[in-house]
PDB file of C-alpha atoms in Angstrom:
ATOM      1  CA  MET P  16       0.008   0.026   0.002  1.00 86.00           C
ATOM      2  CA  ASP P  17       1.207   3.473  -0.744  1.00 96.00           C
ATOM      3  CA  SER P  18       1.075   6.722   1.394  1.00 97.00           C
ATOM      4  CA  ARG P  19       0.407  10.345   0.553  1.00 96.00           C
ATOM      5  CA  LEU P  20       2.197  13.082   2.425  1.00 96.00           C
ATOM      6  CA  LEU P  21       1.427  16.795   2.060  1.00 93.00           C
ATOM      7  CA  TYR P  22       3.756  19.337   3.432  1.00 93.00           C
ATOM      8  CA  VAL P  23       4.220  23.139   3.294  1.00 91.00           C
ATOM      9  CA  SER P  24       7.229  25.268   4.145  1.00 91.00           C
ATOM     10  CA  ARG P  25       8.488  28.860   3.960  1.00 90.00           C
ATOM     11  CA  ARG P  26      10.787  29.252   0.913  1.00 89.00           C
ATOM     12  CA  ARG P  27      14.401  30.489   1.266  1.00 91.00           C
ATOM     13  CA  SER P  28      15.649  29.775  -2.157  1.00 85.00           C
ATOM     14  CA  SER P  29      16.369  31.429  -5.571  1.00 86.00           C
ATOM     15  CA  GLU P  30      14.731  30.457  -8.883  1.00 85.00           C
ATOM     16  CA  ALA P  31      18.068  28.565  -9.698  1.00 90.00           C
ATOM     17  CA  ASP P  32      17.792  26.621  -6.438  1.00 89.00           C
ATOM     18  CA  VAL P  33      14.199  25.556  -7.340  1.00 86.00           C
ATOM     19  CA  ARG P  34      15.344  24.406 -10.744  1.00 87.00           C
ATOM     20  CA  ASN P  35      17.937  22.387  -9.052  1.00 89.00           C
ATOM     21  CA  ILE P  36      15.374  20.890  -6.624  1.00 87.00           C
ATOM     22  CA  VAL P  37      13.139  19.952  -9.576  1.00 86.00           C
ATOM     23  CA  GLU P  38      15.945  18.389 -11.631  1.00 89.00           C
ATOM     24  CA  THR P  39      17.241  16.402  -8.683  1.00 89.00           C
ATOM     25  CA  SER P  40      13.828  15.225  -7.580  1.00 88.00           C
ATOM     26  CA  LEU P  41      12.838  13.931 -11.073  1.00 88.00           C
ATOM     27  CA  SER P  42      15.450  11.291 -11.014  1.00 90.00           C
ATOM     28  CA  ARG P  43      15.553  10.564  -7.251  1.00 91.00           C
ATOM     29  CA  ASN P  44      11.685  10.218  -7.046  1.00 91.00           C
ATOM     30  CA  ALA P  45      11.636   7.919 -10.104  1.00 91.00           C
ATOM     31  CA  ARG P  46      14.366   5.704  -8.515  1.00 93.00           C
ATOM     32  CA  LEU P  47      12.378   5.544  -5.231  1.00 93.00           C
ATOM     33  CA  ARG P  48       9.044   4.968  -6.982  1.00 94.00           C
ATOM     34  CA  VAL P  49       7.714   8.151  -5.433  1.00 95.00           C
ATOM     35  CA  THR P  50       5.315  10.513  -7.488  1.00 92.00           C
ATOM     36  CA  GLY P  51       3.848  13.849  -6.641  1.00 91.00           C
ATOM     37  CA  ALA P  52       3.752  17.563  -7.223  1.00 89.00           C
ATOM     38  CA  LEU P  53       5.491  20.721  -6.118  1.00 88.00           C
ATOM     39  CA  VAL P  54       4.332  24.238  -6.116  1.00 86.00           C
ATOM     40  CA  ALA P  55       6.989  26.855  -5.449  1.00 83.00           C
ATOM     41  CA  SER P  56       5.590  30.370  -5.013  1.00 82.00           C
ATOM     42  CA  ARG P  57       7.647  33.409  -4.134  1.00 81.00           C
ATOM     43  CA  ILE P  58       7.009  32.706  -0.391  1.00 85.00           C
ATOM     44  CA  ARG P  59       6.234  29.073   0.098  1.00 86.00           C
ATOM     45  CA  PHE P  60       6.475  25.535  -1.136  1.00 87.00           C
ATOM     46  CA  ALA P  61       3.685  22.954  -1.046  1.00 88.00           C
ATOM     47  CA  GLN P  62       4.407  19.457  -2.022  1.00 91.00           C
ATOM     48  CA  ILE P  63       2.638  16.219  -2.268  1.00 93.00           C
ATOM     49  CA  LEU P  64       4.636  12.980  -2.188  1.00 95.00           C
ATOM     50  CA  GLU P  65       3.102   9.583  -2.954  1.00 96.00           C
ATOM     51  CA  GLY P  66       4.670   6.285  -2.715  1.00 96.00           C
ATOM     52  CA  PRO P  67       5.969   3.480  -0.416  1.00 97.00           C
ATOM     53  CA  ARG P  68       6.056   4.805   3.129  1.00 97.00           C
ATOM     54  CA  PRO P  69       9.815   4.041   3.705  1.00 97.00           C
ATOM     55  CA  ALA P  70      10.660   6.017   0.510  1.00 96.00           C
ATOM     56  CA  VAL P  71       8.378   8.887   1.490  1.00 97.00           C
ATOM     57  CA  ASP P  72       9.941   8.938   4.958  1.00 97.00           C
ATOM     58  CA  ALA P  73      13.450   9.018   3.561  1.00 95.00           C
ATOM     59  CA  LEU P  74      12.524  11.954   1.260  1.00 94.00           C
ATOM     60  CA  MET P  75      10.956  13.879   4.154  1.00 95.00           C
ATOM     61  CA  ASP P  76      14.117  13.384   6.316  1.00 96.00           C
ATOM     62  CA  SER P  77      16.116  14.879   3.528  1.00 94.00           C
ATOM     63  CA  ILE P  78      13.613  17.695   2.862  1.00 94.00           C
ATOM     64  CA  ARG P  79      13.517  18.633   6.610  1.00 95.00           C
ATOM     65  CA  ARG P  80      17.265  19.130   6.477  1.00 95.00           C
ATOM     66  CA  ASP P  81      17.350  21.153   3.312  1.00 93.00           C
ATOM     67  CA  PRO P  82      18.339  24.790   4.058  1.00 93.00           C
ATOM     68  CA  ARG P  83      16.488  26.082   1.054  1.00 91.00           C
ATOM     69  CA  HIS P  84      13.348  26.220   3.136  1.00 92.00           C
ATOM     70  CA  THR P  85      12.268  26.507   6.891  1.00 92.00           C
ATOM     71  CA  GLU P  86       9.068  25.861   8.856  1.00 91.00           C
ATOM     72  CA  VAL P  87       8.322  22.537   7.385  1.00 92.00           C
ATOM     73  CA  ALA P  88       4.968  21.435   8.429  1.00 90.00           C
ATOM     74  CA  VAL P  89       3.365  18.063   7.514  1.00 92.00           C
ATOM     75  CA  LEU P  90      -0.282  18.679   7.021  1.00 90.00           C
ATOM     76  CA  LEU P  91      -1.366  15.242   5.911  1.00 91.00           C
ATOM     77  CA  TYR P  92       0.082  11.741   5.957  1.00 95.00           C
ATOM     78  CA  ASP P  93      -2.075   8.762   5.212  1.00 94.00           C
ATOM     79  CA  ASP P  94      -2.381   5.471   3.346  1.00 96.00           C
ATOM     80  CA  ILE P  95      -3.949   5.627  -0.089  1.00 96.00           C
ATOM     81  CA  ASP P  96      -5.583   3.116  -2.503  1.00 95.00           C
ATOM     82  CA  ARG P  97      -4.528   5.097  -5.526  1.00 94.00           C
ATOM     83  CA  ARG P  98      -2.235   7.807  -6.505  1.00 94.00           C
ATOM     84  CA  ARG P  99      -3.403  11.171  -7.686  1.00 89.00           C
ATOM     85  CA  PHE P 100      -0.098  11.946  -9.209  1.00 87.00           C
ATOM     86  CA  ALA P 101       0.852   8.521 -10.673  1.00 85.00           C
ATOM     87  CA  ASP P 102       2.047  10.055 -13.975  1.00 82.00           C
ATOM     88  CA  TRP P 103       4.712  12.392 -12.548  1.00 81.00           C
ATOM     89  CA  SER P 104       7.758  11.631 -10.629  1.00 77.00           C
ATOM     90  CA  LEU P 105       7.521  15.279  -9.810  1.00 74.00           C
ATOM     91  CA  ALA P 106       4.995  17.656 -11.517  1.00 76.00           C
ATOM     92  CA  TYR P 107       6.234  21.188 -10.916  1.00 75.00           C
ATOM     93  CA  SER P 108       4.352  24.544 -10.972  1.00 70.00           C
ATOM     94  CA  GLY P 109       5.679  27.896 -10.054  1.00 68.00           C
ATOM     95  CA  ALA P 110       3.937  30.731  -8.287  1.00 64.00           C
ATOM     96  CA  SER P 111       0.287  30.675  -7.312  1.00 64.00           C
ATOM     97  CA  VAL P 112      -1.341  33.295  -5.189  1.00 68.00           C
ATOM     98  CA  TYR P 113      -4.274  30.957  -4.558  1.00 71.00           C
ATOM     99  CA  VAL P 114      -2.070  28.291  -3.156  1.00 73.00           C
ATOM    100  CA  ASP P 115      -0.109  30.814  -1.077  1.00 74.00           C
ATOM    101  CA  ARG P 116      -3.548  31.873   0.481  1.00 76.00           C
ATOM    102  CA  LEU P 117      -4.522  28.251   1.120  1.00 76.00           C
ATOM    103  CA  ILE P 118      -1.186  27.550   2.840  1.00 76.00           C
ATOM    104  CA  ALA P 119      -1.444  30.664   4.885  1.00 74.00           C
ATOM    105  CA  ALA P 120      -4.874  29.718   5.947  1.00 73.00           C
ATOM    106  CA  LEU P 121      -3.709  26.190   6.945  1.00 72.00           C
ATOM    107  CA  THR P 122      -0.579  27.263   8.792  1.00 70.00           C
ATOM    108  CA  ALA P 123      -2.306  30.178  10.566  1.00 69.00           C
ATOM    109  CA  ARG P 124      -4.320  27.566  12.663  1.00 58.00           C
ATOM    110  CA  ALA P 125      -1.173  25.552  13.708  1.00 54.00           C
ATOM    111  CA  PRO P 126      -0.648  23.638  15.772  1.00 53.00           C
ATOM    112  CA  ALA P 127      -4.451  22.898  15.733  1.00 62.00           C
ATOM    113  CA  GLN P 128      -5.587  20.235  13.307  1.00 71.00           C
ATOM    114  CA  PRO P 129      -5.884  21.560   9.708  1.00 76.00           C
ATOM    115  CA  ASP P 130      -9.339  22.060   8.308  1.00 76.00           C
ATOM    116  CA  PRO P 131     -10.148  19.046   6.073  1.00 82.00           C
ATOM    117  CA  ALA P 132     -11.898  21.304   3.579  1.00 82.00           C
ATOM    118  CA  ASP P 133      -8.845  23.502   3.307  1.00 81.00           C
ATOM    119  CA  LEU P 134      -6.632  20.331   2.814  1.00 83.00           C
ATOM    120  CA  ARG P 135      -8.831  19.136   0.045  1.00 85.00           C
ATOM    121  CA  ARG P 136      -8.830  22.596  -1.643  1.00 84.00           C
ATOM    122  CA  LEU P 137      -4.986  22.661  -1.466  1.00 84.00           C
ATOM    123  CA  ILE P 138      -4.618  19.241  -2.914  1.00 85.00           C
ATOM    124  CA  GLN P 139      -7.115  19.902  -5.669  1.00 85.00           C
ATOM    125  CA  ALA P 140      -5.295  23.196  -6.476  1.00 83.00           C
ATOM    126  CA  ILE P 141      -1.961  21.442  -6.651  1.00 83.00           C
ATOM    127  CA  GLU P 142      -3.356  18.768  -8.974  1.00 83.00           C
ATOM    128  CA  GLU P 143      -4.895  21.259 -11.191  1.00 81.00           C
ATOM    129  CA  LEU P 144      -1.716  23.323 -11.466  1.00 78.00           C
ATOM    130  CA  ALA P 145       0.185  20.104 -12.270  1.00 75.00           C
ATOM    131  CA  ARG P 146      -2.230  19.079 -14.998  1.00 74.00           C
ATOM    132  CA  ALA P 147      -2.051  22.567 -16.595  1.00 71.00           C
ATOM    133  CA  ARG P 148       1.740  22.088 -16.920  1.00 59.00           C
ATOM    134  CA  LEU P 149       1.206  19.091 -19.149  1.00 49.00           C
TER     135      LEU P 149
END
């Protein structure tokens, strides 16, 4: 069974850094059988990772240590029957004011439990941005 993890963070990286993240992630994720999508706005990152739990855990350990962002917050981590991003080792989308607002709403309530409706909206927005990039 696969897992899905959604995290958000505060960006501390240049556009060149983000290009490097995307290039590195494409091959690493494919090797680990992890799929997902990344949105990198001017202020924040939002990323969904889907795959075997040990692989997702290993990626999150690396992500938490990465100095190109701070305030990493896992908003969702659960088992799934099917992947939403099965066709992408990493679908990437740049800035999205809408996603920034959703992330701000979700993180403003921390450490309380995120609103499930806000989580669904964020996942749907990331999925729509990823599909638009095809």
